[in-house]
Short mmCIF file of C-alpha atoms in Angstrom, two decimals:
data_model
loop_
_atom_site.label_atom_id
_atom_site.label_comp_id
_atom_site.label_asym_id
_atom_site.label_seq_id
_atom_site.Cartn_x
_atom_site.Cartn_y
_atom_site.Cartn_z
CA MET Z 28 -28.54 -115.23 99.21
CA ALA Z 29 -27.65 -117.73 96.67
CA THR Z 30 -26.82 -117.25 93.23
CA THR Z 31 -28.37 -119.08 90.37
CA THR Z 32 -25.79 -121.05 88.75
CA THR Z 33 -27.48 -121.95 85.61
CA PRO Z 34 -24.89 -120.89 82.65
CA GLU Z 35 -27.66 -119.93 80.08
CA VAL Z 36 -29.07 -116.65 82.47
CA LEU Z 37 -25.98 -114.87 82.06
CA ASP Z 38 -23.99 -114.53 78.88
CA GLU Z 39 -20.66 -114.17 80.63
CA SER Z 40 -16.75 -114.43 79.30
CA PRO Z 41 -14.39 -116.86 81.37
CA GLY Z 42 -12.96 -114.82 84.39
CA GLU Z 43 -15.22 -111.76 84.24
CA SER Z 44 -17.94 -111.31 86.73
CA PRO Z 45 -21.41 -109.49 86.11
CA ALA Z 46 -20.07 -106.66 88.28
CA ASP Z 47 -17.75 -106.15 85.74
CA HIS Z 48 -20.48 -105.13 83.68
CA GLY Z 49 -22.08 -103.14 86.06
CA MET Z 50 -25.09 -105.87 86.42
CA SER Z 51 -26.20 -107.63 88.79
CA PRO Z 52 -25.60 -111.54 88.97
CA ALA Z 53 -28.94 -113.53 88.45
CA THR Z 54 -29.67 -114.18 91.91
CA ASN Z 55 -33.23 -116.33 93.38
CA THR Z 56 -34.64 -112.18 94.80
CA GLY Z 57 -33.51 -110.49 91.51
CA VAL Z 58 -31.71 -108.24 93.33
CA SER Z 59 -27.70 -107.87 93.49
CA ASN Z 60 -26.53 -109.36 96.89
CA GLU Z 61 -24.46 -106.55 97.60
CA LYS Z 62 -27.23 -104.23 97.74
CA LEU Z 63 -29.45 -106.81 99.70
CA ALA Z 64 -26.66 -106.63 102.08
CA MET Z 65 -26.69 -103.14 102.15
CA TRP Z 66 -30.58 -103.12 103.04
CA SER Z 67 -30.42 -105.56 105.59
CA PHE Z 68 -27.34 -103.81 106.87
CA LEU Z 69 -29.71 -100.53 107.05
CA GLY Z 70 -32.96 -102.65 108.50
CA SER Z 71 -30.81 -103.99 111.89
CA GLU Z 72 -29.27 -100.30 112.01
CA CYS Z 73 -33.27 -99.12 112.54
CA LEU Z 74 -32.62 -101.76 115.57
CA LEU Z 75 -29.33 -99.65 116.77
CA PHE Z 76 -31.06 -96.39 116.27
CA GLY Z 77 -34.48 -97.83 117.80
CA ALA Z 78 -32.47 -98.70 120.57
CA LEU Z 79 -30.43 -95.53 121.20
CA ILE Z 80 -33.60 -93.20 120.97
CA SER Z 81 -36.19 -95.42 123.06
CA THR Z 82 -33.12 -94.92 125.70
CA TYR Z 83 -33.23 -90.99 125.37
CA PHE Z 84 -37.04 -91.61 125.65
CA LEU Z 85 -36.90 -93.21 128.39
CA TYR Z 86 -34.92 -91.21 130.33
CA ARG Z 87 -36.54 -87.84 129.88
CA GLY Z 88 -37.48 -85.55 132.22
CA ARG Z 89 -35.76 -87.92 134.79
CA SER Z 90 -32.38 -85.99 135.57
CA LEU Z 91 -31.78 -84.90 138.80
CA THR Z 92 -29.44 -82.55 138.28
CA GLY Z 93 -29.38 -79.82 135.40
CA PRO Z 94 -28.58 -78.97 132.52
CA THR Z 95 -31.69 -79.61 131.09
CA PRO Z 96 -32.92 -80.10 127.53
CA LYS Z 97 -34.83 -77.07 127.75
CA ASN Z 98 -31.64 -74.70 129.13
CA ILE Z 99 -29.18 -75.57 126.36
CA TYR Z 100 -30.91 -76.62 123.04
CA ASP Z 101 -30.18 -73.76 120.16
CA ILE Z 102 -33.01 -74.40 117.83
CA PRO Z 103 -32.44 -72.43 115.15
CA TYR Z 104 -28.53 -73.08 115.05
CA THR Z 105 -29.51 -77.09 115.14
CA SER Z 106 -32.39 -76.69 112.63
CA ILE Z 107 -29.70 -75.39 110.52
CA SER Z 108 -27.77 -77.99 110.80
CA SER Z 109 -30.70 -80.30 109.92
CA PHE Z 110 -31.15 -78.34 106.44
CA VAL Z 111 -27.63 -78.79 105.64
CA LEU Z 112 -27.93 -83.05 106.28
CA LEU Z 113 -31.13 -82.82 104.08
CA MET Z 114 -29.87 -81.29 101.47
CA SER Z 115 -26.64 -83.44 101.44
CA SER Z 116 -28.99 -86.28 100.67
CA LEU Z 117 -30.08 -84.24 97.44
CA THR Z 118 -26.64 -83.77 96.26
CA MET Z 119 -25.84 -87.45 97.13
CA VAL Z 120 -28.87 -88.56 94.66
CA LEU Z 121 -27.74 -85.98 91.72
CA ALA Z 122 -24.19 -87.79 92.02
CA LEU Z 123 -25.79 -91.32 91.32
CA ALA Z 124 -27.71 -89.62 88.77
CA ALA Z 125 -24.57 -88.49 87.33
CA ILE Z 126 -22.98 -91.63 86.79
CA GLN Z 127 -25.41 -93.08 85.96
CA ARG Z 128 -25.43 -90.66 83.00
CA GLY Z 129 -21.91 -91.31 82.59
CA ASP Z 130 -21.29 -87.76 83.15
CA HIS Z 131 -17.84 -88.35 85.65
CA ARG Z 132 -17.56 -84.74 86.31
CA ARG Z 133 -20.77 -83.97 87.74
CA LEU Z 134 -20.31 -87.03 90.06
CA ARG Z 135 -17.28 -85.48 91.13
CA LEU Z 136 -18.83 -82.22 91.90
CA TRP Z 137 -22.03 -83.67 94.16
CA LEU Z 138 -19.77 -86.34 95.67
CA THR Z 139 -17.31 -83.74 96.76
CA ALA Z 140 -20.22 -81.15 97.63
CA THR Z 141 -22.25 -84.44 99.20
CA ALA Z 142 -19.11 -84.84 101.37
CA LEU Z 143 -18.33 -80.94 102.42
CA LEU Z 144 -22.06 -80.92 103.45
CA GLY Z 145 -21.89 -83.97 105.76
CA THR Z 146 -18.38 -82.08 107.38
CA VAL Z 147 -20.22 -79.20 107.98
CA PHE Z 148 -22.94 -81.05 109.97
CA ILE Z 149 -20.48 -82.78 111.77
CA GLY Z 150 -18.63 -79.47 112.47
CA GLY Z 151 -21.76 -77.96 113.98
CA GLN Z 152 -21.96 -81.12 116.12
CA VAL Z 153 -18.82 -81.00 117.33
CA TYR Z 154 -19.28 -76.90 118.11
CA GLU Z 155 -22.46 -78.10 119.85
CA PHE Z 156 -21.28 -80.86 122.02
CA THR Z 157 -18.17 -78.53 122.89
CA SER Z 158 -20.74 -75.71 124.02
CA PHE Z 159 -22.75 -78.29 125.88
CA ILE Z 160 -19.92 -78.87 127.42
CA HIS Z 161 -18.47 -75.72 128.83
CA GLU Z 162 -22.32 -75.58 130.22
CA GLY Z 163 -21.86 -78.41 132.32
CA LEU Z 164 -23.36 -81.32 130.74
CA THR Z 165 -21.30 -84.16 129.91
CA MET Z 166 -21.96 -87.96 129.52
CA ARG Z 167 -21.40 -88.00 133.32
CA THR Z 168 -23.54 -84.99 134.45
CA ASN Z 169 -26.91 -86.56 134.47
CA LEU Z 170 -29.52 -89.14 132.53
CA PHE Z 171 -30.09 -86.41 129.62
CA GLY Z 172 -26.58 -86.06 129.25
CA SER Z 173 -26.11 -89.67 128.64
CA SER Z 174 -28.43 -90.46 126.16
CA PHE Z 175 -28.06 -87.74 124.31
CA PHE Z 176 -24.16 -87.77 123.72
CA VAL Z 177 -24.52 -91.48 122.93
CA LEU Z 178 -27.14 -91.15 120.54
CA THR Z 179 -25.95 -88.11 118.90
CA GLY Z 180 -22.55 -89.22 118.81
CA PHE Z 181 -23.24 -92.52 117.36
CA HIS Z 182 -25.00 -90.93 114.55
CA GLY Z 183 -21.95 -88.45 113.89
CA VAL Z 184 -19.80 -91.57 113.69
CA HIS Z 185 -22.16 -92.53 111.11
CA VAL Z 186 -22.11 -89.25 109.38
CA THR Z 187 -18.00 -89.37 109.30
CA LEU Z 188 -17.92 -93.10 108.17
CA GLY Z 189 -20.12 -91.97 105.14
CA ILE Z 190 -17.81 -89.33 104.79
CA MET Z 191 -15.20 -91.31 104.49
CA MET Z 192 -16.46 -93.49 101.60
CA LEU Z 193 -17.63 -90.60 100.07
CA LEU Z 194 -13.93 -88.64 99.68
CA SER Z 195 -12.99 -92.49 98.55
CA LEU Z 196 -15.52 -92.05 95.70
CA VAL Z 197 -14.12 -89.22 94.52
CA ILE Z 198 -10.25 -90.67 95.02
CA MET Z 199 -11.76 -93.40 92.74
CA SER Z 200 -13.12 -91.32 90.47
CA ALA Z 201 -10.63 -89.19 89.67
CA ARG Z 202 -8.01 -92.12 89.03
CA GLY Z 203 -10.48 -93.38 86.67
CA ARG Z 204 -11.56 -96.25 89.05
CA LEU Z 205 -15.32 -95.71 89.05
CA PRO Z 206 -16.40 -96.12 85.37
CA GLN Z 207 -20.10 -95.95 84.99
CA SER Z 208 -20.54 -99.95 84.96
CA LYS Z 209 -19.30 -99.46 88.35
CA VAL Z 210 -22.60 -97.22 89.24
CA GLN Z 211 -23.78 -99.77 92.16
CA VAL Z 212 -21.01 -98.57 94.23
CA VAL Z 213 -22.06 -95.14 94.51
CA GLU Z 214 -25.60 -96.54 94.62
CA ILE Z 215 -24.80 -98.53 97.90
CA ILE Z 216 -22.61 -95.85 99.64
CA GLY Z 217 -25.80 -93.63 98.35
CA LEU Z 218 -28.06 -95.72 100.47
CA TYR Z 219 -26.18 -95.02 103.56
CA TRP Z 220 -25.81 -91.73 103.23
CA HIS Z 221 -29.72 -91.39 102.94
CA PHE Z 222 -29.92 -93.60 105.85
CA VAL Z 223 -28.32 -91.41 108.34
CA ASP Z 224 -30.31 -88.38 106.82
CA VAL Z 225 -33.42 -89.99 107.93
CA VAL Z 226 -32.43 -91.32 111.17
CA TRP Z 227 -31.71 -87.77 111.68
CA ILE Z 228 -34.79 -86.33 110.44
CA VAL Z 229 -36.04 -88.85 113.52
CA ILE Z 230 -33.78 -87.40 115.99
CA PHE Z 231 -34.21 -83.67 114.96
CA THR Z 232 -37.58 -84.21 115.93
CA VAL Z 233 -38.11 -86.57 118.79
CA VAL Z 234 -35.24 -85.17 120.76
CA TYR Z 235 -34.64 -81.39 120.17
CA LEU Z 236 -38.45 -80.29 118.81
CA ILE Z 237 -40.72 -82.46 121.49
CA PRO Z 238 -39.79 -81.33 124.86
CA SER Z 239 -39.38 -83.13 127.87
CA PRO Z 240 -42.25 -83.55 130.18
CA VAL Z 241 -42.25 -80.54 132.73
CA ALA Z 242 -43.06 -83.03 135.52
CA HIS Z 243 -39.57 -84.86 136.56
CA SER Z 244 -39.60 -87.94 137.82
CA ASN Z 245 -36.88 -89.42 140.33
CA ARG Z 246 -38.35 -92.86 140.74
CA PRO Z 247 -36.56 -95.82 139.10
CA LEU Z 248 -37.82 -97.58 136.08
CA GLN Z 249 -39.59 -100.93 137.15
CA ILE Z 250 -40.80 -103.69 134.84
CA ARG Z 251 -44.55 -104.37 135.33
CA MET L 27 -43.60 -97.44 101.41
CA THR L 28 -46.58 -97.65 99.16
CA ASP L 29 -46.56 -101.06 97.21
CA SER L 30 -49.06 -99.38 94.61
CA THR L 31 -46.36 -99.44 92.58
CA ASP L 32 -45.30 -102.68 92.83
CA ALA L 33 -45.08 -104.37 89.73
CA THR L 34 -45.92 -108.31 90.49
CA SER L 35 -48.31 -108.13 87.90
CA SER L 36 -46.64 -105.40 85.72
CA THR L 37 -44.65 -107.12 82.55
CA PRO L 38 -41.10 -106.95 82.33
CA GLN L 39 -38.93 -104.22 81.57
CA THR L 40 -36.28 -103.75 79.72
CA PRO L 41 -33.16 -102.78 81.85
CA THR L 42 -31.79 -99.55 81.12
CA ALA L 43 -28.26 -98.27 79.60
CA ALA L 44 -27.29 -97.66 83.44
CA GLY L 45 -27.75 -101.54 84.18
CA ALA L 46 -26.77 -102.29 80.76
CA THR L 47 -27.75 -105.78 81.19
CA THR L 48 -27.44 -108.52 78.73
CA LEU L 49 -29.47 -111.69 79.68
CA THR L 50 -29.82 -114.31 77.07
CA GLY L 51 -30.54 -117.79 77.66
CA SER L 52 -33.61 -117.47 79.91
CA GLU L 53 -34.70 -114.38 77.55
CA ALA L 54 -34.82 -116.66 74.54
CA PRO L 55 -38.22 -118.15 73.44
CA ALA L 56 -38.82 -121.50 74.95
CA PRO L 57 -41.76 -124.47 74.53
CA ALA L 58 -44.27 -123.02 77.09
CA PRO L 59 -45.40 -125.56 79.74
CA ALA L 60 -48.76 -126.71 78.30
CA ASP L 61 -49.65 -126.57 82.39
CA PRO L 62 -51.15 -122.96 83.62
CA GLY L 63 -49.65 -123.91 86.79
CA GLU L 64 -46.54 -124.39 85.47
CA ARG L 65 -46.16 -121.92 83.10
CA HIS L 66 -47.13 -119.15 85.98
CA LEU L 67 -44.22 -120.62 88.10
CA VAL L 68 -42.08 -120.65 85.13
CA GLU L 69 -42.32 -116.80 84.53
CA GLU L 70 -42.23 -116.14 88.14
CA ALA L 71 -38.90 -117.57 88.13
CA VAL L 72 -37.39 -116.07 84.72
CA GLU L 73 -39.02 -112.24 86.50
CA HIS L 74 -37.20 -113.55 89.50
CA ARG L 75 -33.79 -113.82 87.92
CA ARG L 76 -33.80 -110.71 85.94
CA PRO L 77 -31.22 -108.74 87.47
CA THR L 78 -31.58 -105.48 88.86
CA ALA L 79 -31.43 -102.68 86.20
CA GLU L 80 -30.18 -99.47 88.19
CA GLY L 81 -32.66 -97.31 86.19
CA GLY L 82 -35.28 -98.62 88.29
CA GLU L 83 -37.07 -101.98 87.93
CA HIS L 84 -40.62 -100.12 88.32
CA GLY L 85 -40.51 -97.17 86.53
CA ALA L 86 -38.07 -94.66 85.91
CA HIS L 87 -36.06 -92.79 88.51
CA PRO L 88 -37.20 -89.33 88.71
CA THR L 89 -35.26 -86.29 86.80
CA ASP L 90 -32.73 -84.01 88.28
CA ALA L 91 -35.46 -81.26 88.86
CA GLN L 92 -37.68 -83.54 90.16
CA TYR L 93 -35.65 -84.68 92.83
CA MET L 94 -34.78 -80.80 93.60
CA LYS L 95 -38.47 -80.34 93.74
CA ILE L 96 -38.30 -83.27 96.89
CA ALA L 97 -35.69 -81.33 98.27
CA ALA L 98 -37.77 -78.21 98.27
CA VAL L 99 -40.04 -79.70 99.63
CA LEU L 100 -38.44 -81.48 102.37
CA ALA L 101 -36.96 -78.04 103.17
CA ALA L 102 -40.14 -76.29 103.24
CA ILE L 103 -41.35 -79.10 105.83
CA THR L 104 -38.49 -78.59 108.03
CA ALA L 105 -39.23 -74.94 108.60
CA VAL L 106 -42.43 -75.69 108.99
CA GLU L 107 -41.83 -77.95 112.04
CA VAL L 108 -39.04 -75.09 113.54
CA ALA L 109 -41.99 -72.77 113.16
CA VAL L 110 -44.33 -75.27 114.48
CA TYR L 111 -41.96 -75.01 117.73
CA TYR L 112 -42.23 -71.57 118.39
CA VAL L 113 -45.91 -71.76 118.56
CA LYS L 114 -46.82 -74.82 120.74
CA LYS L 115 -48.66 -73.37 123.35
CA PRO L 116 -51.85 -73.08 120.93
CA LEU L 117 -51.20 -76.39 119.48
CA GLY L 118 -51.60 -78.21 122.91
CA PHE L 119 -51.68 -81.98 122.89
CA GLY L 120 -51.50 -81.93 118.98
CA PHE L 121 -48.27 -80.47 119.09
CA ALA L 122 -46.37 -83.62 119.06
CA PRO L 123 -48.30 -85.62 116.68
CA ILE L 124 -48.13 -82.80 113.80
CA LEU L 125 -44.02 -82.90 114.50
CA ILE L 126 -44.08 -86.84 113.89
CA THR L 127 -46.75 -86.60 111.29
CA MET L 128 -43.78 -84.14 109.61
CA ALA L 129 -40.98 -86.40 110.47
CA ALA L 130 -42.86 -89.38 108.79
CA VAL L 131 -43.82 -87.35 105.89
CA LYS L 132 -39.95 -86.54 105.16
CA PHE L 133 -38.69 -89.50 106.04
CA PHE L 134 -41.14 -91.40 103.59
CA LEU L 135 -39.87 -89.18 101.15
CA VAL L 136 -36.39 -89.64 101.48
CA GLY L 137 -36.86 -93.35 101.57
CA ALA L 138 -39.25 -93.50 98.61
CA PHE L 139 -37.78 -91.15 96.23
CA PHE L 140 -34.03 -90.42 97.16
CA MET L 141 -33.33 -93.96 98.31
CA HIS L 142 -35.41 -95.52 95.08
CA LEU L 143 -37.58 -97.54 97.42
CA ARG L 144 -40.55 -96.85 95.26
CA PHE L 145 -38.98 -97.69 92.21
CA ASP L 146 -36.63 -100.81 93.58
CA ASN L 147 -37.29 -104.11 94.11
CA ARG L 148 -40.04 -104.70 96.82
CA VAL L 149 -37.83 -107.47 98.39
CA LEU L 150 -35.57 -104.18 99.35
CA ARG L 151 -38.76 -102.45 100.56
CA ARG L 152 -40.15 -104.94 102.71
CA LEU L 153 -36.78 -105.27 104.67
CA PHE L 154 -36.45 -101.84 105.41
CA ILE L 155 -39.93 -101.84 106.57
CA THR L 156 -39.73 -105.10 108.40
CA GLY L 157 -36.50 -103.09 110.34
CA ILE L 158 -38.37 -100.11 111.20
CA VAL L 159 -41.73 -102.44 112.33
CA LEU L 160 -39.38 -104.60 114.62
CA ALA L 161 -37.86 -101.95 116.30
CA ILE L 162 -41.14 -99.77 116.85
CA ILE L 163 -42.84 -103.50 117.88
CA ILE L 164 -39.70 -103.89 120.63
CA TYR L 165 -39.35 -100.78 121.84
CA LEU L 166 -43.13 -100.30 122.25
CA ILE L 167 -43.18 -103.21 124.27
CA VAL L 168 -40.30 -101.83 125.97
CA PHE L 169 -42.21 -98.68 127.20
CA LEU L 170 -45.60 -100.56 127.95
CA LEU L 171 -43.46 -103.00 130.54
CA LEU L 172 -41.84 -99.75 132.06
CA GLY L 173 -45.04 -98.17 132.09
CA VAL L 174 -43.94 -94.64 130.03
CA PHE L 175 -47.44 -94.02 128.89
CA SER L 176 -48.79 -94.38 132.20
CA SER L 177 -49.46 -91.57 134.52
CA THR L 178 -47.92 -92.81 137.28
CA HIS L 179 -44.59 -93.41 134.65
CA GLY L 180 -42.00 -95.97 136.42
CA ALA L 181 -43.76 -95.57 139.50
CA HIS L 182 -44.62 -99.49 140.93
CA GLY L 183 -45.12 -100.70 144.79
#
């Protein structure tokens, strides 16, 4: 995205960028390039997760051997995990509101809470994966195992990366390297975090709550 | 997300303290072009150059209390989803559409309020919606090609 170069738009001191003052450089779109880049990335992530969810959907009810979703899903347990991740979106947005007010103590508190809730979610996912493996479902067991572990595993990796970014923000803030002027850094990482939350909203419904068709088919998928 | 809050025709808002913008030059009153069409183009260019203030271009962000209310609604919808899962038999064929609708409402609430798409520049909203719509169209085409929605799912020849 090309930035406008007209010198009269922003009153900048030599050697200082607009970002140093917590504002976006003037751009053709009126949106900072960093934020635009994150939204473009999230738009492309829709396609990635769309592919993974579609693959799971295509393979639903086509496994020739068990275990099947009906045998191993623990809906109450996954519901609590989903609730935890949903609430982490609340703590994330409260962290952003805190830095916008210049309240760094609450910023660190809410960021730490978000990272903690994310860790609880990942811990729950690790436990779920372990119990599934003990019940005989691995990536190589059947189509359900392959598509389930790839989909939820990819999501788990995204959450883990988000936790690492959140902890980096906490450390930066504790060292005084996250002044109020850098509010956009928190906002951009927050966008990423909310995105992994909305992806889980879809996964929870499509993968866990909507059951597989009863009639199984072992016919290969063919292009019509 | 709704386009109703778009400020395509709204008056420019003063950036909030969080954004702390200091516009000069283009903000200063300049002789307006005589031609109305040209004046419109200049006004549009100035509007597009305006940096994004973190307080939101198209209205103030929700307060902490409002965020908590939204989170309470999200939690309530999740609880209803789980309840619907356990009473699926009486719902029959309406079971899946009900769950998908509730997931869509949750998706909207997080996107509109927590991700601030309702308040931010519409360019961002369009980028995200383009990604979602593109994904839905592409994978629907794949499903149709593979006969997922037909009664003879995948059966061919």
